[in-house]
PDB file of C-alpha atoms in Angstrom:
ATOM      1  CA  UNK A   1      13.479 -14.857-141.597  1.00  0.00           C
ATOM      2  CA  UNK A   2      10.996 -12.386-142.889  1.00  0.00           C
ATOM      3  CA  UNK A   3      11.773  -8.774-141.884  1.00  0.00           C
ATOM      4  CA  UNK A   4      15.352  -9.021-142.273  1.00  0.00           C
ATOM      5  CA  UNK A   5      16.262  -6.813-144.967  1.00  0.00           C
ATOM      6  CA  UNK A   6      18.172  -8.971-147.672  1.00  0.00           C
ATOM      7  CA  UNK A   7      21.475  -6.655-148.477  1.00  0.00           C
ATOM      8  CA  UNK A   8      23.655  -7.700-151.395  1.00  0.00           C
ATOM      9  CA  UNK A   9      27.057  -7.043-151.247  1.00  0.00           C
ATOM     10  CA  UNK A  10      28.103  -6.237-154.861  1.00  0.00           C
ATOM     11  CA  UNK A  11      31.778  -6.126-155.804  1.00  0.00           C
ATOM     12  CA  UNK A  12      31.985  -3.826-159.045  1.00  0.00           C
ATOM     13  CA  UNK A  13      35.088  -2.982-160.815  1.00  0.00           C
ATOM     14  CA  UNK A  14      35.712   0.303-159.051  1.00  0.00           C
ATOM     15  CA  UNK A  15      34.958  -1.098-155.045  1.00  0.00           C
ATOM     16  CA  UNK A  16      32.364  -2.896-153.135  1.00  0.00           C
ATOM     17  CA  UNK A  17      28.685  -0.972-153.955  1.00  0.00           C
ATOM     18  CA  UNK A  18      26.044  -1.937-151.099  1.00  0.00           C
ATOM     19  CA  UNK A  19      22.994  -2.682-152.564  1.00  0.00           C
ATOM     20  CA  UNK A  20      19.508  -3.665-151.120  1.00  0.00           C
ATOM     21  CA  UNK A  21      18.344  -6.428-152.811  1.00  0.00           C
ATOM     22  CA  UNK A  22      14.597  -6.734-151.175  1.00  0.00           C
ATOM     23  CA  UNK A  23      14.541  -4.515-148.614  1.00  0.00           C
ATOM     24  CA  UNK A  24      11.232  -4.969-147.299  1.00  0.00           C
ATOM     25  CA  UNK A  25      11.921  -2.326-144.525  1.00  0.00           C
ATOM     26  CA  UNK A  26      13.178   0.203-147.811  1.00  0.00           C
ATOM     27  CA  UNK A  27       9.605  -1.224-149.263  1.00  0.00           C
ATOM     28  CA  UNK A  28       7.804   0.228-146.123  1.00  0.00           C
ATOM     29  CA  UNK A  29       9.353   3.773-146.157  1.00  0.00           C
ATOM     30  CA  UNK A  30       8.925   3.850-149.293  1.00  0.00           C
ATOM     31  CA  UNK A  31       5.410   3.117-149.318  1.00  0.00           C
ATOM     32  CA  UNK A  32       4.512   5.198-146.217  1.00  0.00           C
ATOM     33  CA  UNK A  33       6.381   8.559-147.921  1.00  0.00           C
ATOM     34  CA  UNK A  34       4.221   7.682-150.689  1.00  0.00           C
ATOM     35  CA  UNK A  35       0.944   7.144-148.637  1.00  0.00           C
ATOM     36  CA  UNK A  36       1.963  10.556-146.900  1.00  0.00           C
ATOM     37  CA  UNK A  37       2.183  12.683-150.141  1.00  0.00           C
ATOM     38  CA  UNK A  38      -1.060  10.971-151.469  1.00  0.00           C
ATOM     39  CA  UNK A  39      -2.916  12.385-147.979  1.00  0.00           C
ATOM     40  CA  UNK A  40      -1.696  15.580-149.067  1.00  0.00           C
ATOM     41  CA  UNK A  41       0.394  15.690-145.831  1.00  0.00           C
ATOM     42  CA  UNK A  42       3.699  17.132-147.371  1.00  0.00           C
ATOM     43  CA  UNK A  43       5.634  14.525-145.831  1.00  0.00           C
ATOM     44  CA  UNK A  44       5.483  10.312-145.286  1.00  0.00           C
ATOM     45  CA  UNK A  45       2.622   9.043-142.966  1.00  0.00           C
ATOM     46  CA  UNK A  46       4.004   9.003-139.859  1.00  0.00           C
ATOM     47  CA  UNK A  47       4.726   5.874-137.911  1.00  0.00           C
ATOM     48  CA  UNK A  48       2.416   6.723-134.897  1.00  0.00           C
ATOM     49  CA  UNK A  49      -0.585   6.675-137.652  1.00  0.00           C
ATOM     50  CA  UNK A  50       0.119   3.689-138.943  1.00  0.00           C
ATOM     51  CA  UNK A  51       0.583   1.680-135.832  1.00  0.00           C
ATOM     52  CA  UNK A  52      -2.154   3.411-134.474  1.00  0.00           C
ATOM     53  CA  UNK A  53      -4.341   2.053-137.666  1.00  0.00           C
ATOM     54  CA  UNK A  54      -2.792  -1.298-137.075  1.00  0.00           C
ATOM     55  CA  UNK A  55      -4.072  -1.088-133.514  1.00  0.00           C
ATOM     56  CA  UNK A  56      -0.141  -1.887-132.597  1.00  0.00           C
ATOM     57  CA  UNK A  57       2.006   0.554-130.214  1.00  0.00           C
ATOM     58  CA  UNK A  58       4.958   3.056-132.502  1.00  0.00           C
ATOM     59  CA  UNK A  59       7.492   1.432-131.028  1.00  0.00           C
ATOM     60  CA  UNK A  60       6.128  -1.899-132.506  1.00  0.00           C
ATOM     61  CA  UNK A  61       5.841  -0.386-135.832  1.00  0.00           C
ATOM     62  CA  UNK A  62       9.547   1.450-135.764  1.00  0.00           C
ATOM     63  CA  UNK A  63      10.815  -2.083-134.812  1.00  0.00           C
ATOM     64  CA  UNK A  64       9.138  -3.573-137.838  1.00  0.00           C
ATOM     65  CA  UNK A  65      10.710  -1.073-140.352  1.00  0.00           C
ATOM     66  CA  UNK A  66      13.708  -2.171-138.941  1.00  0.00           C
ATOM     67  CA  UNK A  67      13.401  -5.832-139.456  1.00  0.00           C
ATOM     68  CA  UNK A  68      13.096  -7.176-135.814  1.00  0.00           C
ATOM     69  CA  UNK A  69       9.368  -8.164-135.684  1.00  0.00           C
ATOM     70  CA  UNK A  70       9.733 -11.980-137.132  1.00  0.00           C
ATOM     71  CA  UNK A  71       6.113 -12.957-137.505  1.00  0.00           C
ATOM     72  CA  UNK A  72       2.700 -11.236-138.330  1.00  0.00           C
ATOM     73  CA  UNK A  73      -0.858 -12.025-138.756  1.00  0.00           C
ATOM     74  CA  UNK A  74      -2.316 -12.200-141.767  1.00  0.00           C
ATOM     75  CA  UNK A  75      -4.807 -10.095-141.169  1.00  0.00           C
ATOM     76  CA  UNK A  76      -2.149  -7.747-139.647  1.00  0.00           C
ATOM     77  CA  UNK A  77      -0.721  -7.534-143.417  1.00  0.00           C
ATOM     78  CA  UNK A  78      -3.927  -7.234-144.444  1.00  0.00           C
ATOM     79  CA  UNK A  79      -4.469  -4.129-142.900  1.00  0.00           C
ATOM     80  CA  UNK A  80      -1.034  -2.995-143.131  1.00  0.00           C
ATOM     81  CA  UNK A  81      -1.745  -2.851-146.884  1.00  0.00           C
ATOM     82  CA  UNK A  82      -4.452  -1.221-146.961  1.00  0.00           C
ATOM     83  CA  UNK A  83      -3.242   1.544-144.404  1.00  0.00           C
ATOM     84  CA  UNK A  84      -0.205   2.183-146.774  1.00  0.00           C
ATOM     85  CA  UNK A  85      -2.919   2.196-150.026  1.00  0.00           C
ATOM     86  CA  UNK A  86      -0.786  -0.707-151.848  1.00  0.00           C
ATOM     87  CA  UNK A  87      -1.630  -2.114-155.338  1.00  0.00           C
ATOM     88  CA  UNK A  88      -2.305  -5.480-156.107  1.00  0.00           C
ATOM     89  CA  UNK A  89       1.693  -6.812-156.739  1.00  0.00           C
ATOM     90  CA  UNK A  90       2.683  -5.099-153.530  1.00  0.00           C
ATOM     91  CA  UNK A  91       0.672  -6.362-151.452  1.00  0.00           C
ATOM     92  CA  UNK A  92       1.709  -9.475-153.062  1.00  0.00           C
ATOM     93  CA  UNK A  93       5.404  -8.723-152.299  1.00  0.00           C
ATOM     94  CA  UNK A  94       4.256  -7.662-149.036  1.00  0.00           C
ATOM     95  CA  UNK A  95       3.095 -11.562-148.167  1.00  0.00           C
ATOM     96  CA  UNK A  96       6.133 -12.995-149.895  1.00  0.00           C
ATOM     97  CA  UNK A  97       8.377 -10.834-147.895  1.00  0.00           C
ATOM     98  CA  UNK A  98       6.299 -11.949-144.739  1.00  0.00           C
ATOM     99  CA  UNK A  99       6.528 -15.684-145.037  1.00  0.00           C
ATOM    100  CA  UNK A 100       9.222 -16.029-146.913  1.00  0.00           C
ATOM    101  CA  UNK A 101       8.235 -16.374-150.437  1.00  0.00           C
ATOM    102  CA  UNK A 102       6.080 -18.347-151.741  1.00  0.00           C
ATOM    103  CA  UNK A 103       5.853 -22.195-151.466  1.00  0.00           C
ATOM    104  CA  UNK A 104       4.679 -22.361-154.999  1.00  0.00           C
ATOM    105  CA  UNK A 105       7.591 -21.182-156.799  1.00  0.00           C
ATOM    106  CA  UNK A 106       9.104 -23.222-158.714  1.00  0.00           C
ATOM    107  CA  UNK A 107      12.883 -23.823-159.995  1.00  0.00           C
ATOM    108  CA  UNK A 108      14.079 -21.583-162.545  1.00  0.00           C
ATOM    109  CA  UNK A 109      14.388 -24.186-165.459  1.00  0.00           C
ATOM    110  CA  UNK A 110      11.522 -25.872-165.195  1.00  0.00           C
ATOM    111  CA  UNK A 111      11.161 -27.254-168.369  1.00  0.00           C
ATOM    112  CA  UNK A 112      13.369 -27.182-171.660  1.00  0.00           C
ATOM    113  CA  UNK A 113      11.864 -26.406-175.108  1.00  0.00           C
ATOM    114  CA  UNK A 114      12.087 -29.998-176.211  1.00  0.00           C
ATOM    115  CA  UNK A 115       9.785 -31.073-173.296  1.00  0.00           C
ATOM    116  CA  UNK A 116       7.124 -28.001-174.614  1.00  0.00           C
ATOM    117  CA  UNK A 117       5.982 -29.529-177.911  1.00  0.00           C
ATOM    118  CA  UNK A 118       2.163 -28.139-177.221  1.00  0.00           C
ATOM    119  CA  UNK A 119       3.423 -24.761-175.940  1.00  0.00           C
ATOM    120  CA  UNK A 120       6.253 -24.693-178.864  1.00  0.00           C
ATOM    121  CA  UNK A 121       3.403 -25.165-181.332  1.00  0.00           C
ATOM    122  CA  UNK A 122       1.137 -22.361-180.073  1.00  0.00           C
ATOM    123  CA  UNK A 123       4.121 -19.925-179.782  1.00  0.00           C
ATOM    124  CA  UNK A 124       4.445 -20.597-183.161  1.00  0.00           C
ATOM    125  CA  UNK A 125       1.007 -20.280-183.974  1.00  0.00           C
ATOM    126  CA  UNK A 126       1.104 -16.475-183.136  1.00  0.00           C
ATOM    127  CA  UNK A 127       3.049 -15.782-186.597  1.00  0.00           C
ATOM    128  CA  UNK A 128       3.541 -13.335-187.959  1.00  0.00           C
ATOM    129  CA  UNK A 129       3.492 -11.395-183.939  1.00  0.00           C
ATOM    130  CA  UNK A 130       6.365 -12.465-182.404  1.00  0.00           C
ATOM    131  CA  UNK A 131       5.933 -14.802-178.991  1.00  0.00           C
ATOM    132  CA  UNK A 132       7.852 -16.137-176.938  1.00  0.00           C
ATOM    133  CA  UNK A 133       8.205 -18.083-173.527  1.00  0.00           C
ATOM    134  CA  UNK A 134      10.438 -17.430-170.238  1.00  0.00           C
ATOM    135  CA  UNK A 135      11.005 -19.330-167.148  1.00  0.00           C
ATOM    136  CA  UNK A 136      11.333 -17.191-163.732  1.00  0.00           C
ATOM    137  CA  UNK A 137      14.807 -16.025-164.358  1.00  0.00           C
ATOM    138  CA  UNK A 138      13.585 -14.591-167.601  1.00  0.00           C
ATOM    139  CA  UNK A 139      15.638 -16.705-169.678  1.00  0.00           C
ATOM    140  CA  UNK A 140      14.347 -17.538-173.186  1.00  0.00           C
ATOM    141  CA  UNK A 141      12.675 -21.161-173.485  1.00  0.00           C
ATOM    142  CA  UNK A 142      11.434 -20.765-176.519  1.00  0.00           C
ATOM    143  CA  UNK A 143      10.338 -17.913-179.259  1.00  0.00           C
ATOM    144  CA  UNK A 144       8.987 -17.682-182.774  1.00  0.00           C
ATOM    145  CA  UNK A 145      10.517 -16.747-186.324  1.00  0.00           C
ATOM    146  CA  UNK A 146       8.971 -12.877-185.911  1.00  0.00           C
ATOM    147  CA  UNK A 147      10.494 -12.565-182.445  1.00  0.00           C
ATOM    148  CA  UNK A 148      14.108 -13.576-183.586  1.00  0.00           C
ATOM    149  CA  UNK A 149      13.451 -11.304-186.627  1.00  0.00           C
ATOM    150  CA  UNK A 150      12.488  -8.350-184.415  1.00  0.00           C
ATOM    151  CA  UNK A 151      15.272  -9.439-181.408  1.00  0.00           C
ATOM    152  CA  UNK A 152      18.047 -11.305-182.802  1.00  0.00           C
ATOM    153  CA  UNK A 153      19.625 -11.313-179.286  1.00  0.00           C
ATOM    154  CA  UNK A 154      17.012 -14.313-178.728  1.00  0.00           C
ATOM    155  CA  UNK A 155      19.094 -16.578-180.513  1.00  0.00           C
ATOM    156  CA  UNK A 156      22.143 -16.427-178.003  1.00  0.00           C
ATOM    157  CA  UNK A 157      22.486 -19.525-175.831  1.00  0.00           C
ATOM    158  CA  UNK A 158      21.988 -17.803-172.982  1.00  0.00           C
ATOM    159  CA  UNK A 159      19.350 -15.305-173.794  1.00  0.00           C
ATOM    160  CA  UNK A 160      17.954 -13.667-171.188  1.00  0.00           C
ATOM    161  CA  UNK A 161      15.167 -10.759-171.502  1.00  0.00           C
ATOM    162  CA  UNK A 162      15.783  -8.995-168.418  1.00  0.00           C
ATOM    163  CA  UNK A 163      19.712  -8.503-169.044  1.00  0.00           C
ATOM    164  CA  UNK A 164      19.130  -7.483-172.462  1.00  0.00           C
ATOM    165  CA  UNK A 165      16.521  -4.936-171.860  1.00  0.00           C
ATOM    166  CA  UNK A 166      18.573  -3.476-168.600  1.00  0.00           C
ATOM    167  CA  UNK A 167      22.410  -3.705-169.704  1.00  0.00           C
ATOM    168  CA  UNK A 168      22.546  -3.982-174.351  1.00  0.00           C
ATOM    169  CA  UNK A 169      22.895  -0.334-175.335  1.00  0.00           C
ATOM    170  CA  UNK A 170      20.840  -2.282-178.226  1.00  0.00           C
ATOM    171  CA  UNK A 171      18.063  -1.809-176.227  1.00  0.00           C
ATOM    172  CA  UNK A 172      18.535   1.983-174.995  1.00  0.00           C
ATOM    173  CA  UNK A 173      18.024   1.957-179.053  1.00  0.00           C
ATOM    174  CA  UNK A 174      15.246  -0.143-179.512  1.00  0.00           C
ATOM    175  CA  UNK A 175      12.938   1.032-176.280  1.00  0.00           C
ATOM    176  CA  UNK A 176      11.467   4.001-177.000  1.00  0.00           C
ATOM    177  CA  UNK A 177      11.863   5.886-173.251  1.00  0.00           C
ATOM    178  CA  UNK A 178      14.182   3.477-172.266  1.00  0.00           C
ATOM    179  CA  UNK A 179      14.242   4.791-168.483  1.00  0.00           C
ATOM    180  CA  UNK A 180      10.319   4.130-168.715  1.00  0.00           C
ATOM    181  CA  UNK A 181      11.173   0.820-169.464  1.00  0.00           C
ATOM    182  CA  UNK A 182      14.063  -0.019-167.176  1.00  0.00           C
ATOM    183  CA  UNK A 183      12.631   1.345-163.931  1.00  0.00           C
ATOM    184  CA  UNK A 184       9.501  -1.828-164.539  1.00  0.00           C
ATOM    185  CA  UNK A 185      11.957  -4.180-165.522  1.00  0.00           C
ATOM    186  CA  UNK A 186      13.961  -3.350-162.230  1.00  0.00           C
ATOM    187  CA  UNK A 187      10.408  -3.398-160.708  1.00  0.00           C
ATOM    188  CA  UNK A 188       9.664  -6.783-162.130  1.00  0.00           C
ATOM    189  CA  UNK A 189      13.251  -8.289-160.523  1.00  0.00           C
ATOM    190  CA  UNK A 190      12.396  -6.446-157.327  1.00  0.00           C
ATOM    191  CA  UNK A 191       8.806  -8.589-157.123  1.00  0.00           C
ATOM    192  CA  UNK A 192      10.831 -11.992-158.021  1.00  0.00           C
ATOM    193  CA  UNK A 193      12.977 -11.111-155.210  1.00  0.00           C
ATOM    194  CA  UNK A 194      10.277 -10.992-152.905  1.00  0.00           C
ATOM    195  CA  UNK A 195       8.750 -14.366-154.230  1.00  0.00           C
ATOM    196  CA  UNK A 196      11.634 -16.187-154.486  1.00  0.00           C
ATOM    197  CA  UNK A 197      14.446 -14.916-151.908  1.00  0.00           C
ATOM    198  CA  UNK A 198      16.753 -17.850-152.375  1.00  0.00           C
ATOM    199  CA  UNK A 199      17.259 -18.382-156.034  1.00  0.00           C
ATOM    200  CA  UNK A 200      20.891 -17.808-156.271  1.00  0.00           C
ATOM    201  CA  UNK A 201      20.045 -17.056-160.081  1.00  0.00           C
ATOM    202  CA  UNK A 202      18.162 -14.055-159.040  1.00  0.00           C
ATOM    203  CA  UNK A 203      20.824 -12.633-156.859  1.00  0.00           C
ATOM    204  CA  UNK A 204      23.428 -13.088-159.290  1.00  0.00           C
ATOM    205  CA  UNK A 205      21.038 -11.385-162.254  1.00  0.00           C
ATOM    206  CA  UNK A 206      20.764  -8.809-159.896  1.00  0.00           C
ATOM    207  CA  UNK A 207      24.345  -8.460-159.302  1.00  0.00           C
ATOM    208  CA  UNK A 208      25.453  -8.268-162.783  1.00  0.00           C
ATOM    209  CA  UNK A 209      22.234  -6.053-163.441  1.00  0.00           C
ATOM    210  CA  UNK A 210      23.389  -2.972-160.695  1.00  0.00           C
ATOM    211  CA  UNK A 211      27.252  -3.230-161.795  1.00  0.00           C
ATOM    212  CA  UNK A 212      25.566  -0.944-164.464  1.00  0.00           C
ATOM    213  CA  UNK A 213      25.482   2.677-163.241  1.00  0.00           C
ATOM    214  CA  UNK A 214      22.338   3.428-164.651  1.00  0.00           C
ATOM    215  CA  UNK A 215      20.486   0.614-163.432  1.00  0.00           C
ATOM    216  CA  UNK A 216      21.997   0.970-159.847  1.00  0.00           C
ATOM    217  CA  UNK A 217      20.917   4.780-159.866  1.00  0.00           C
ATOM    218  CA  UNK A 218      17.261   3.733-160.937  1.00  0.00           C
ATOM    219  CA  UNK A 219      17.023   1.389-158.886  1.00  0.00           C
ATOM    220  CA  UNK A 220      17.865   3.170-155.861  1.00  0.00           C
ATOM    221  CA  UNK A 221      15.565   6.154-157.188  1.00  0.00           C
ATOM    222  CA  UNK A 222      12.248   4.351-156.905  1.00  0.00           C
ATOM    223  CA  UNK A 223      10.968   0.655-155.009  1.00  0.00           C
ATOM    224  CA  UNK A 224       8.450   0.313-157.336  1.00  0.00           C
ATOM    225  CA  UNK A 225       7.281  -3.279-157.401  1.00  0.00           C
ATOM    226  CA  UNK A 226       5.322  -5.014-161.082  1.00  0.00           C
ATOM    227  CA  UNK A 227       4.311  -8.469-161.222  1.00  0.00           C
ATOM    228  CA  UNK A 228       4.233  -8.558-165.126  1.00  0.00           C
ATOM    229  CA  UNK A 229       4.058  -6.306-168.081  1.00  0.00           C
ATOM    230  CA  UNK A 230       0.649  -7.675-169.015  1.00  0.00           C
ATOM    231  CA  UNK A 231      -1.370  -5.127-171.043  1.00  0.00           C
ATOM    232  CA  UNK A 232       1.567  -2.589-171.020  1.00  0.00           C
ATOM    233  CA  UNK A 233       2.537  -0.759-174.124  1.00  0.00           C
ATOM    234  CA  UNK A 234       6.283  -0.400-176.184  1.00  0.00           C
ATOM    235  CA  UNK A 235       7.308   1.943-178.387  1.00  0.00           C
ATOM    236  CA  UNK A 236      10.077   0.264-180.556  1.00  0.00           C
ATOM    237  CA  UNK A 237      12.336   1.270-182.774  1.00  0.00           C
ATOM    238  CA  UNK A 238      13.495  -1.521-185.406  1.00  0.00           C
ATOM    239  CA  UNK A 239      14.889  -0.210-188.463  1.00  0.00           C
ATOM    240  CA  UNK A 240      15.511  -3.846-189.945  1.00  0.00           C
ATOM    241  CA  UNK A 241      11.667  -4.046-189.481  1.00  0.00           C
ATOM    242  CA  UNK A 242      10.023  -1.208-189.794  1.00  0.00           C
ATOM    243  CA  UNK A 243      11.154   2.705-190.860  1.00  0.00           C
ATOM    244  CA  UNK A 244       8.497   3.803-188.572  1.00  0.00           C
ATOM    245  CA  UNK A 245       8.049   3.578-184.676  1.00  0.00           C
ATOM    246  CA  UNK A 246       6.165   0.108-183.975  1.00  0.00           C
ATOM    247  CA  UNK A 247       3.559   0.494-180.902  1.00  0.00           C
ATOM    248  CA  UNK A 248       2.961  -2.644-179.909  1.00  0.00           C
ATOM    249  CA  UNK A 249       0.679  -4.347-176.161  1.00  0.00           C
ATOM    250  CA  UNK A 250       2.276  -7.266-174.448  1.00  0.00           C
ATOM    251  CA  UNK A 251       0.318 -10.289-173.157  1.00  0.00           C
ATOM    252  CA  UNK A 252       1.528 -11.930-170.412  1.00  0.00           C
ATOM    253  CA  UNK A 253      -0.402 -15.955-170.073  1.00  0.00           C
ATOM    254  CA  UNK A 254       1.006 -17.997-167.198  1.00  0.00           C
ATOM    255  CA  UNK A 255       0.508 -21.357-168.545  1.00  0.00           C
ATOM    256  CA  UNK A 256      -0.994 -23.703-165.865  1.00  0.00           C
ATOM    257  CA  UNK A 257       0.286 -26.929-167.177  1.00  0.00           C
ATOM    258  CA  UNK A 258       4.088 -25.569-166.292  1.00  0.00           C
ATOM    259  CA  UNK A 259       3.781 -22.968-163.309  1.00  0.00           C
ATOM    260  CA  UNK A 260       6.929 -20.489-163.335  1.00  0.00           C
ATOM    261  CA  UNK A 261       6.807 -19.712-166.963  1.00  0.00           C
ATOM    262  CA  UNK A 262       5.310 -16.559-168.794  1.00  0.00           C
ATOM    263  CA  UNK A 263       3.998 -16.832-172.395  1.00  0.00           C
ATOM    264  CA  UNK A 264       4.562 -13.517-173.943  1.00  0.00           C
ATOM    265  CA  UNK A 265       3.400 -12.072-177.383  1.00  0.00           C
ATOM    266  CA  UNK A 266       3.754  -8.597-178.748  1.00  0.00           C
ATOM    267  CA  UNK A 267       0.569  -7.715-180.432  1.00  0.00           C
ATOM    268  CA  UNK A 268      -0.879  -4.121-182.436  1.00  0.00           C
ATOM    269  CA  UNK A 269      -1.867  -1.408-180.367  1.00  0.00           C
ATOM    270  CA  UNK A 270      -5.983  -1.831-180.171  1.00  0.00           C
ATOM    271  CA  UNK A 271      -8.010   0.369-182.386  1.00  0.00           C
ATOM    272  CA  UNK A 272     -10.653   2.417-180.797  1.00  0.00           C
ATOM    273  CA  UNK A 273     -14.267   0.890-181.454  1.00  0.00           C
ATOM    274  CA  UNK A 274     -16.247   2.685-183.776  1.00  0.00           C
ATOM    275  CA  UNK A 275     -18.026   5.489-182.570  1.00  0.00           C
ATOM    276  CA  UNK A 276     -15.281   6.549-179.552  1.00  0.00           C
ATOM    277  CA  UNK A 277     -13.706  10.079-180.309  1.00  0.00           C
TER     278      UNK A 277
END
């Protein structure tokens, strides 16, 4: 039921670690400390102002951070989002958390690489910049030549990018800023959550993701929520490719024809057009 904060018991080695999952009330403090220190207030936006921009009573709104209102108008969200100044994914996350997730989403393995022959071939097509295609789980479908030449990780049975780039002290190697990374990555599971609250496969990611200390601390550190990492930039370091620092932009496509998967490419850093100083 939306509102109820989704808490994870994780069993690590060393004891049973509580950790929010979702945590769409977390999500609202979070955003209204945030909204707070953006208004120059010193402090979060109190509750009072926000119910009172909701046109709801404080009592309403301290039972909502707590998880006991059940159902809201949309255009309740709608304002809601606006009052706490939230980007496009959040207030994404905000809906999903509201009704549930969303009816769209799809089963992680939605489709295998031998049932891709049209996306296999255009995946391949981006040679020599590697490409490559997840499903919502962020396990590998499919990938070019380059990108198991750059990542030969990719080649593992069960590859999966998001348990690579947040657990393979490869990857503290290869990602330049590697905290940088890890807190969007953690931001990227954190939206998924939101838009799919029962896939089991997300929960146990999760799990296995926050029995690292690292990725428990930064995840507890910020609730930052990312959709995708379309348009964002990497700084790699690949000494079996290059002796220099690669810079390279991701594109993220969502191909229509097969909803839940992400068609990803690693392409050059732009130039600046001529004439720009």
């Amino acid at each position: 039921m939306w509102g109820e904060e989704r808490d994870t018991e994780l069993k690590a080695s060393s004891g049973s670690i509580a950790v929010d999952t979702a945590g769409l009330a977390v999500l609202l403090r979070s955003w209204r400390a945030r909204a707070g220190q953006r208004l120059g207030l010193g402090g979060p936006l109190p509750q009072v102002e926000v119910a009172s921009e909701l046109g709801m009573s404080e009592r309403w709104y301290r039972e909502l951070e707590r998880g006991s209102i059940s159902r809201l108008d949309p255009r309740v969200l709608s304002r809601l989002a606006d009052v706490l100044r939230l980007d496009a994914d959040e207030r994404a996350a905000l809906h999903f958390h509201a009704f549930g997730g969303t009816p769209y989403a799809t089963p992680s393995r939605a489709a295998r690489p031998a049932d891709l022959p049209a996306l296999r071939q255009l995946v391949d097509r981006q040679m020599p910049r590697p490409a490559y295609v997840t499903d919502t789980r962020w396990d590998i479908v499919t990938h070019n030549s380059a990108m198991a030449e750059w990542f030969p990780w990719v080649l593992a049975r069960d590859a999966n990018l998001i348990r690579w780039a947040l657990t393979s002290p490869e990857a503290r190697e290869q990602l330049v800023d590697w905290p940088r990374h890890a807190y969007i990555y953690l931001a990227m599971v954190r939206f998924a959550m939101a838009e799919r609250p029962d896939d089991p496969g997300l929960s146990a990611l999760l799990h296995e993701i926050l029995q690292d200390p690292a990725c428990r601390r930064l995840w507890t550190e910020r609730t930052c929520i990312v959709g995708n990492r379309d348009g964002h930039r990497f700084r790699l370091r690949l000494p079996h490719v290059a002796p220099a620092v690669i810079e390279v932009v991701t594109q993220v496509l969502l191909p229509a024809g097969h909803p839940g998967l992400r068609f990803v490419v690693l392409g050059d850093e732009p130039s600046s057009p001529a004439g720009d100083n």
